[in-house]
Tab-separated table of C-alpha atoms in Angstrom:
chain	number	residue	atom	x	y	z
W	1423	UNK	CA	0.000	0.000	0.000
W	1424	UNK	CA	0.961	3.657	-0.288
W	1425	UNK	CA	3.270	4.557	2.585
W	1426	UNK	CA	1.888	8.078	2.792
W	1427	UNK	CA	-0.887	8.920	5.253
W	1428	UNK	CA	-3.598	7.990	2.739
W	1429	UNK	CA	-2.575	4.278	2.872
W	1430	UNK	CA	-4.155	3.569	-0.495
W	1431	UNK	CA	-3.507	0.145	-2.076
W	1432	UNK	CA	-0.710	0.382	-4.655
W	1433	UNK	CA	2.232	-1.753	-5.667
W	1434	UNK	CA	5.853	-0.800	-4.859
W	1435	UNK	CA	7.083	1.870	-7.242
W	1436	UNK	CA	3.594	2.838	-8.456
W	1437	UNK	CA	2.181	6.339	-8.046
W	1438	UNK	CA	-0.778	6.763	-5.710
W	1439	UNK	CA	-3.820	8.243	-7.478
W	1440	UNK	CA	-4.887	10.018	-4.285
W	1441	UNK	CA	-1.777	11.619	-2.794
W	1442	UNK	CA	0.348	11.399	-5.979
W	1443	UNK	CA	3.310	9.975	-4.051
W	1444	UNK	CA	5.190	6.736	-4.687
W	1445	UNK	CA	5.484	3.555	-2.634
W	1446	UNK	CA	9.087	3.488	-1.465
W	1447	UNK	CA	9.606	-0.272	-1.105
W	1448	UNK	CA	9.245	-0.370	2.662
W	1449	UNK	CA	10.654	3.049	3.513
W	1450	UNK	CA	8.266	4.757	5.946
W	1451	UNK	CA	7.463	8.411	6.282
W	1452	UNK	CA	7.693	8.428	10.060
W	1453	UNK	CA	10.902	10.455	10.193
W	1454	UNK	CA	9.296	13.221	8.180
W	1455	UNK	CA	5.908	13.189	9.819
W	1456	UNK	CA	7.190	13.067	13.405
W	1457	UNK	CA	9.910	15.712	13.193
W	1458	UNK	CA	9.114	19.167	14.531
W	1459	UNK	CA	11.289	20.834	11.929
W	1460	UNK	CA	10.696	23.658	9.439
W	1461	UNK	CA	8.487	23.046	6.442
W	1462	UNK	CA	9.222	24.280	2.921
W	1463	UNK	CA	6.584	24.355	0.193
W	1464	UNK	CA	7.427	25.118	-3.417
W	1465	UNK	CA	5.658	25.058	-6.753
W	1466	UNK	CA	3.979	26.909	-9.568
W	1467	UNK	CA	0.478	28.356	-9.445
W	1468	UNK	CA	-1.551	29.633	-12.375
W	1469	UNK	CA	-3.441	32.897	-11.999
W	1470	UNK	CA	-6.671	33.566	-13.855
W	1471	UNK	CA	-6.532	35.813	-16.879
W	1472	UNK	CA	-7.334	39.418	-16.030
W	1473	UNK	CA	-6.574	39.011	-12.310
W	1474	UNK	CA	-2.769	39.147	-12.348
W	1475	UNK	CA	-2.403	42.725	-11.095
W	1476	UNK	CA	-4.967	42.231	-8.359
W	1477	UNK	CA	-3.299	38.960	-7.362
W	1478	UNK	CA	0.091	40.642	-7.092
W	1479	UNK	CA	-1.278	43.302	-4.774
W	1480	UNK	CA	-3.156	40.841	-2.580
W	1481	UNK	CA	-0.306	38.343	-2.361
W	1482	UNK	CA	2.228	41.052	-1.456
W	1483	UNK	CA	-0.028	42.385	1.284
W	1484	UNK	CA	-0.615	38.949	2.804
W	1485	UNK	CA	3.063	38.049	2.614
W	1486	UNK	CA	4.084	41.224	4.435
W	1487	UNK	CA	1.632	40.634	7.285
W	1488	UNK	CA	2.292	36.882	7.514
W	1489	UNK	CA	6.079	37.044	7.850
W	1490	UNK	CA	6.413	39.432	10.772
W	1491	UNK	CA	8.940	38.299	13.450
W	1492	UNK	CA	7.413	35.748	15.792
W	1493	UNK	CA	4.756	34.625	13.320
W	1494	UNK	CA	6.463	31.314	12.574
W	1495	UNK	CA	6.404	32.119	8.851
W	1496	UNK	CA	9.995	32.713	7.768
W	1497	UNK	CA	9.341	33.391	4.105
W	1498	UNK	CA	6.408	33.818	1.751
W	1499	UNK	CA	7.211	35.079	-1.713
W	1500	UNK	CA	6.484	34.527	-5.383
W	1501	UNK	CA	7.916	35.334	-8.803
W	1502	UNK	CA	6.271	35.388	-12.195
W	1503	UNK	CA	7.564	32.718	-14.544
W	1504	UNK	CA	10.067	34.098	-17.059
W	1505	UNK	CA	7.992	32.823	-19.992
W	1506	UNK	CA	4.380	32.901	-18.781
W	1507	UNK	CA	3.222	36.043	-16.905
W	1508	UNK	CA	0.185	34.207	-15.488
W	1509	UNK	CA	2.303	31.517	-13.800
W	1510	UNK	CA	3.872	32.324	-10.430
W	1511	UNK	CA	6.490	30.287	-8.579
W	1512	UNK	CA	5.618	30.200	-4.864
W	1513	UNK	CA	7.897	29.591	-1.874
W	1514	UNK	CA	6.711	29.181	1.724
W	1515	UNK	CA	9.065	28.542	4.644
W	1516	UNK	CA	7.542	28.034	8.089
W	1517	UNK	CA	8.771	26.998	11.522
W	1518	UNK	CA	6.701	23.829	11.305
W	1519	UNK	CA	3.438	22.300	10.182
W	1520	UNK	CA	1.317	24.220	12.694
W	1521	UNK	CA	2.681	27.568	11.541
W	1522	UNK	CA	2.127	26.671	7.918
W	1523	UNK	CA	-1.414	25.445	8.586
W	1524	UNK	CA	-2.244	28.747	10.278
W	1525	UNK	CA	-0.746	30.709	7.410
W	1526	UNK	CA	-2.462	28.536	4.807
W	1527	UNK	CA	-5.818	29.341	6.358
W	1528	UNK	CA	-5.195	32.984	5.503
W	1529	UNK	CA	-4.489	32.049	1.905
W	1530	UNK	CA	-8.136	31.176	1.293
W	1531	UNK	CA	-8.497	34.797	0.249
W	1532	UNK	CA	-6.101	34.036	-2.625
W	1533	UNK	CA	-7.983	30.973	-3.850
W	1534	UNK	CA	-10.253	32.960	-6.144
W	1535	UNK	CA	-7.256	34.175	-8.142
W	1536	UNK	CA	-5.905	30.725	-9.039
W	1537	UNK	CA	-6.890	28.862	-12.170
W	1538	UNK	CA	-6.334	25.374	-10.775
W	1539	UNK	CA	-9.346	23.132	-10.241
W	1540	UNK	CA	-10.206	19.621	-9.122
W	1541	UNK	CA	-10.032	18.530	-12.755
W	1542	UNK	CA	-6.746	20.363	-13.406
W	1543	UNK	CA	-4.953	20.984	-10.093
W	1544	UNK	CA	-1.729	22.851	-9.481
W	1545	UNK	CA	0.954	20.859	-7.622
W	1546	UNK	CA	3.046	21.995	-4.658
W	1547	UNK	CA	5.979	20.015	-3.230
W	1548	UNK	CA	6.346	19.886	0.564
W	1549	UNK	CA	9.664	19.159	2.263
W	1550	UNK	CA	10.723	18.897	5.900
W	1551	UNK	CA	8.516	18.853	8.977
W	1552	UNK	CA	5.080	18.030	7.681
W	1553	UNK	CA	2.647	16.027	9.778
W	1554	UNK	CA	-0.112	13.517	9.117
W	1555	UNK	CA	-2.657	16.105	10.226
W	1556	UNK	CA	-1.405	18.657	7.712
W	1557	UNK	CA	-1.397	16.065	4.944
W	1558	UNK	CA	-4.963	15.041	5.747
W	1559	UNK	CA	-6.162	18.655	5.819
W	1560	UNK	CA	-4.391	19.418	2.552
W	1561	UNK	CA	-6.055	16.456	0.846
W	1562	UNK	CA	-9.413	18.149	1.419
W	1563	UNK	CA	-8.402	20.872	-1.045
W	1564	UNK	CA	-8.960	18.998	-4.284
W	1565	UNK	CA	-7.928	21.952	-6.457
W	1566	UNK	CA	-4.292	21.642	-5.329
W	1567	UNK	CA	-2.121	18.522	-5.146
W	1568	UNK	CA	0.271	18.707	-2.178
W	1569	UNK	CA	3.091	16.204	-2.648
W	1570	UNK	CA	4.644	15.388	0.721
W	1571	UNK	CA	8.206	14.199	0.307
W	1572	UNK	CA	9.792	11.497	2.440
W	1573	UNK	CA	13.523	12.197	2.739
W	1574	UNK	CA	15.814	9.397	1.586
W	1575	UNK	CA	18.700	11.185	3.277
W	1576	UNK	CA	19.677	14.582	4.634
W	1577	UNK	CA	18.265	17.024	7.176
W	1578	UNK	CA	16.309	20.226	7.726
W	1579	UNK	CA	17.446	22.080	10.849
W	1580	UNK	CA	15.015	22.960	13.598
W	1581	UNK	CA	14.825	26.650	14.412
W	1582	UNK	CA	16.424	26.157	17.810
W	1583	UNK	CA	19.491	24.481	16.294
W	1584	UNK	CA	21.981	27.165	17.308
W	1585	UNK	CA	22.200	30.852	16.481
W	1586	UNK	CA	20.233	32.351	13.619
W	1587	UNK	CA	22.688	33.413	10.880
W	1588	UNK	CA	22.162	36.640	9.030
W	1589	UNK	CA	20.480	36.393	5.636
W	1590	UNK	CA	19.343	36.681	3.007
W	1591	UNK	CA	19.160	32.937	2.343
W	1592	UNK	CA	19.518	30.884	-0.828
W	1593	UNK	CA	16.866	28.357	-1.825
W	1594	UNK	CA	17.524	25.555	-4.294
W	1595	UNK	CA	14.778	23.211	-5.522
W	1596	UNK	CA	16.342	20.969	-8.163
W	1597	UNK	CA	15.629	17.647	-9.856
W	1598	UNK	CA	18.406	15.263	-10.857
W	1599	UNK	CA	18.471	11.879	-12.594
W	1600	UNK	CA	20.175	8.913	-10.945
W	1601	UNK	CA	22.089	6.147	-12.703
W	1602	UNK	CA	20.232	2.819	-12.976
W	1603	UNK	CA	20.580	0.746	-9.824
W	1604	UNK	CA	22.273	3.551	-7.875
W	1605	UNK	CA	19.364	4.962	-5.855
W	1606	UNK	CA	20.349	3.275	-2.588
W	1607	UNK	CA	23.998	4.226	-3.035
W	1608	UNK	CA	22.933	7.798	-3.699
W	1609	UNK	CA	20.969	7.908	-0.456
W	1610	UNK	CA	23.711	6.438	1.713
W	1611	UNK	CA	26.484	8.550	0.201
W	1612	UNK	CA	24.426	11.731	0.447
W	1613	UNK	CA	23.760	11.040	4.116
W	1614	UNK	CA	27.531	10.959	4.647
W	1615	UNK	CA	27.870	14.306	2.887
W	1616	UNK	CA	24.954	15.917	4.705
W	1617	UNK	CA	26.302	14.763	8.080
W	1618	UNK	CA	29.575	16.545	7.279
W	1619	UNK	CA	27.720	19.650	6.136
W	1620	UNK	CA	25.635	19.757	9.292
W	1621	UNK	CA	28.679	19.367	11.529
W	1622	UNK	CA	30.968	21.811	9.717
W	1623	UNK	CA	28.782	24.524	8.161
W	1624	UNK	CA	26.202	26.033	10.564
W	1625	UNK	CA	24.720	28.106	7.754
W	1626	UNK	CA	23.470	25.068	5.840
W	1627	UNK	CA	19.912	24.974	7.139
W	1628	UNK	CA	18.616	22.162	4.962
W	1629	UNK	CA	19.851	19.538	2.507
W	1630	UNK	CA	17.824	16.512	1.494
W	1631	UNK	CA	17.037	14.154	-1.356
W	1632	UNK	CA	13.666	12.521	-1.992
W	1633	UNK	CA	12.197	10.479	-4.810
W	1634	UNK	CA	10.412	12.271	-7.612
W	1635	UNK	CA	6.769	11.086	-7.636
W	1636	UNK	CA	6.624	11.326	-11.444
W	1637	UNK	CA	9.982	9.774	-12.438
W	1638	UNK	CA	11.309	6.610	-10.792
W	1639	UNK	CA	14.902	7.447	-11.750
W	1640	UNK	CA	14.884	11.068	-10.558
W	1641	UNK	CA	15.220	12.749	-7.175
W	1642	UNK	CA	14.365	16.127	-5.733
W	1643	UNK	CA	17.401	17.855	-4.240
W	1644	UNK	CA	16.539	20.476	-1.617
W	1645	UNK	CA	19.120	23.029	-0.488
W	1646	UNK	CA	18.607	25.839	2.013
W	1647	UNK	CA	21.551	28.081	2.859
W	1648	UNK	CA	21.342	30.860	5.454
W	1649	UNK	CA	23.430	33.140	3.245
W	1650	UNK	CA	25.883	33.202	0.359
W	1651	UNK	CA	28.846	32.477	2.652
W	1652	UNK	CA	27.243	29.172	3.683
W	1653	UNK	CA	26.771	28.280	0.029
W	1654	UNK	CA	30.465	28.885	-0.685
W	1655	UNK	CA	31.527	26.739	2.285
W	1656	UNK	CA	29.474	23.721	1.248
W	1657	UNK	CA	32.181	22.815	-1.299
W	1658	UNK	CA	35.292	23.591	0.738
W	1659	UNK	CA	38.074	22.122	-1.429
W	1660	UNK	CA	40.527	22.368	1.478
W	1661	UNK	CA	38.486	19.754	3.370
W	1662	UNK	CA	39.751	16.441	2.010
W	1663	UNK	CA	37.111	14.321	3.759
W	1664	UNK	CA	34.254	16.454	2.444
W	1665	UNK	CA	35.668	16.605	-1.069
W	1666	UNK	CA	36.088	12.821	-1.201
W	1667	UNK	CA	32.599	12.176	0.185
W	1668	UNK	CA	31.032	14.556	-2.327
W	1669	UNK	CA	32.811	12.774	-5.157
W	1670	UNK	CA	31.383	9.403	-4.077
W	1671	UNK	CA	27.894	10.865	-3.770
W	1672	UNK	CA	27.986	12.732	-7.067
W	1673	UNK	CA	29.109	9.637	-8.983
W	1674	UNK	CA	25.585	8.234	-8.603
W	1675	UNK	CA	23.997	10.938	-10.756
W	1676	UNK	CA	23.414	10.489	-14.462
W	1677	UNK	CA	25.423	13.474	-15.697
W	1678	UNK	CA	24.304	12.937	-19.289
W	1679	UNK	CA	20.878	14.301	-18.335
W	1680	UNK	CA	20.203	17.859	-17.208
W	1681	UNK	CA	19.872	19.120	-13.664
W	1682	UNK	CA	16.704	21.205	-13.665
W	1683	UNK	CA	14.827	23.293	-11.140
W	1684	UNK	CA	14.597	26.712	-9.541
W	1685	UNK	CA	17.062	28.815	-7.539
W	1686	UNK	CA	16.153	31.837	-5.418
W	1687	UNK	CA	19.168	33.901	-4.370
W	1688	UNK	CA	20.310	37.496	-3.805
W	1689	UNK	CA	22.751	37.100	-6.711
W	1690	UNK	CA	21.376	34.394	-9.015
W	1691	UNK	CA	23.788	35.437	-11.768
W	1692	UNK	CA	26.748	34.058	-9.805
W	1693	UNK	CA	28.101	31.476	-12.260
W	1694	UNK	CA	28.883	29.090	-9.403
W	1695	UNK	CA	25.138	28.565	-8.947
W	1696	UNK	CA	24.762	27.352	-12.527
W	1697	UNK	CA	27.455	24.717	-12.795
W	1698	UNK	CA	28.411	21.596	-10.924
W	1699	UNK	CA	30.118	22.347	-7.622
W	1700	UNK	CA	31.652	18.868	-7.539
W	1701	UNK	CA	32.932	17.948	-10.983
W	1702	UNK	CA	33.714	19.514	-14.323
W	1703	UNK	CA	34.401	16.327	-16.272
W	1704	UNK	CA	31.931	15.263	-17.389
W	1705	UNK	CA	29.851	18.263	-16.333
W	1706	UNK	CA	26.092	17.656	-16.308
W	1707	UNK	CA	23.974	19.979	-18.447
W	1708	UNK	CA	22.397	22.563	-16.154
W	1709	UNK	CA	18.868	23.810	-16.811
W	1710	UNK	CA	18.175	25.888	-13.728
W	1711	UNK	CA	15.828	28.864	-13.634
W	1712	UNK	CA	16.927	31.602	-11.256
W	1713	UNK	CA	15.125	34.433	-9.474
W	1714	UNK	CA	16.711	37.337	-7.596
W	1715	UNK	CA	15.552	37.896	-4.029
W	1716	UNK	CA	14.831	41.582	-3.565
W	1717	UNK	CA	14.174	42.242	-7.254
W	1718	UNK	CA	11.374	44.741	-8.038
W	1719	UNK	CA	9.235	41.946	-9.509
W	1720	UNK	CA	9.414	39.847	-6.337
W	1721	UNK	CA	6.092	39.487	-4.512
W	1722	UNK	CA	6.541	39.499	-0.731
W	1723	UNK	CA	9.391	40.691	1.490
W	1724	UNK	CA	12.930	39.437	1.115
W	1725	UNK	CA	13.562	36.828	3.837
W	1726	UNK	CA	16.203	37.674	6.434
W	1727	UNK	CA	17.180	36.315	9.823
W	1728	UNK	CA	14.676	38.688	11.427
W	1729	UNK	CA	11.651	36.637	10.387
W	1730	UNK	CA	13.069	33.616	12.207
W	1731	UNK	CA	13.346	35.386	15.550
W	1732	UNK	CA	10.687	34.802	18.186
């Protein structure tokens, strides 16, 4: 059966028609559902024709009020797609499932602007500290498919895990193909890398891999850096143990197929964000779309360390 909270009958590797997730051959979701850790939600939403300007104004207003210090909502922002002005990429970052659920209740006032329907729903990917209760409540909204990801490896730091570094942060939501038969090796080797990151770089707030619900040979790679300095330190070439571990992990990716996804950063034009940080031979084709935090077209306030303070 499906190992998500819906427990629908499906075979291993098949996609559940209800929650849209995949049976993970015995891997449970308990670690994700039980962890009181931050929750990140990402995806594209379509806005109805003729309502774009009104949507922008309403979203910006809600984002500003929702992300005040102590609210539990660390970030709420959106960018118009570079090719389709009626499609907006959304990012939510909350202290946990309860904070997100409270914030989501306010978003009912945005529902009228979205084009998605029960017959043609938008999809949002959820990473980190989601709960069974949140998943069950989200399933009641049939016009949106929330895909709750079970981490194969990695971590998302709880808000009390040390001091809060200064921002602005960098968000990376990417999808990468894995070589045939290498999924388990990818998970184990990435856990080694993420353990080193967590121990050595306090500014790495989240790093995880999870299976793509639509492609059996692809994973979602989540990265959350507190600031640009943390991003630079995650590939410290002077650290022999880290460099070696990253090489073992990276060898499991199919570098003949493109890395795709979205990056949100203060300086998305930094060329280091658009090429492999591990290898240059053979370098995988990179198809990442980037958005600049703080740009005039950004909807919502730029996230900083202030929003994470109680």
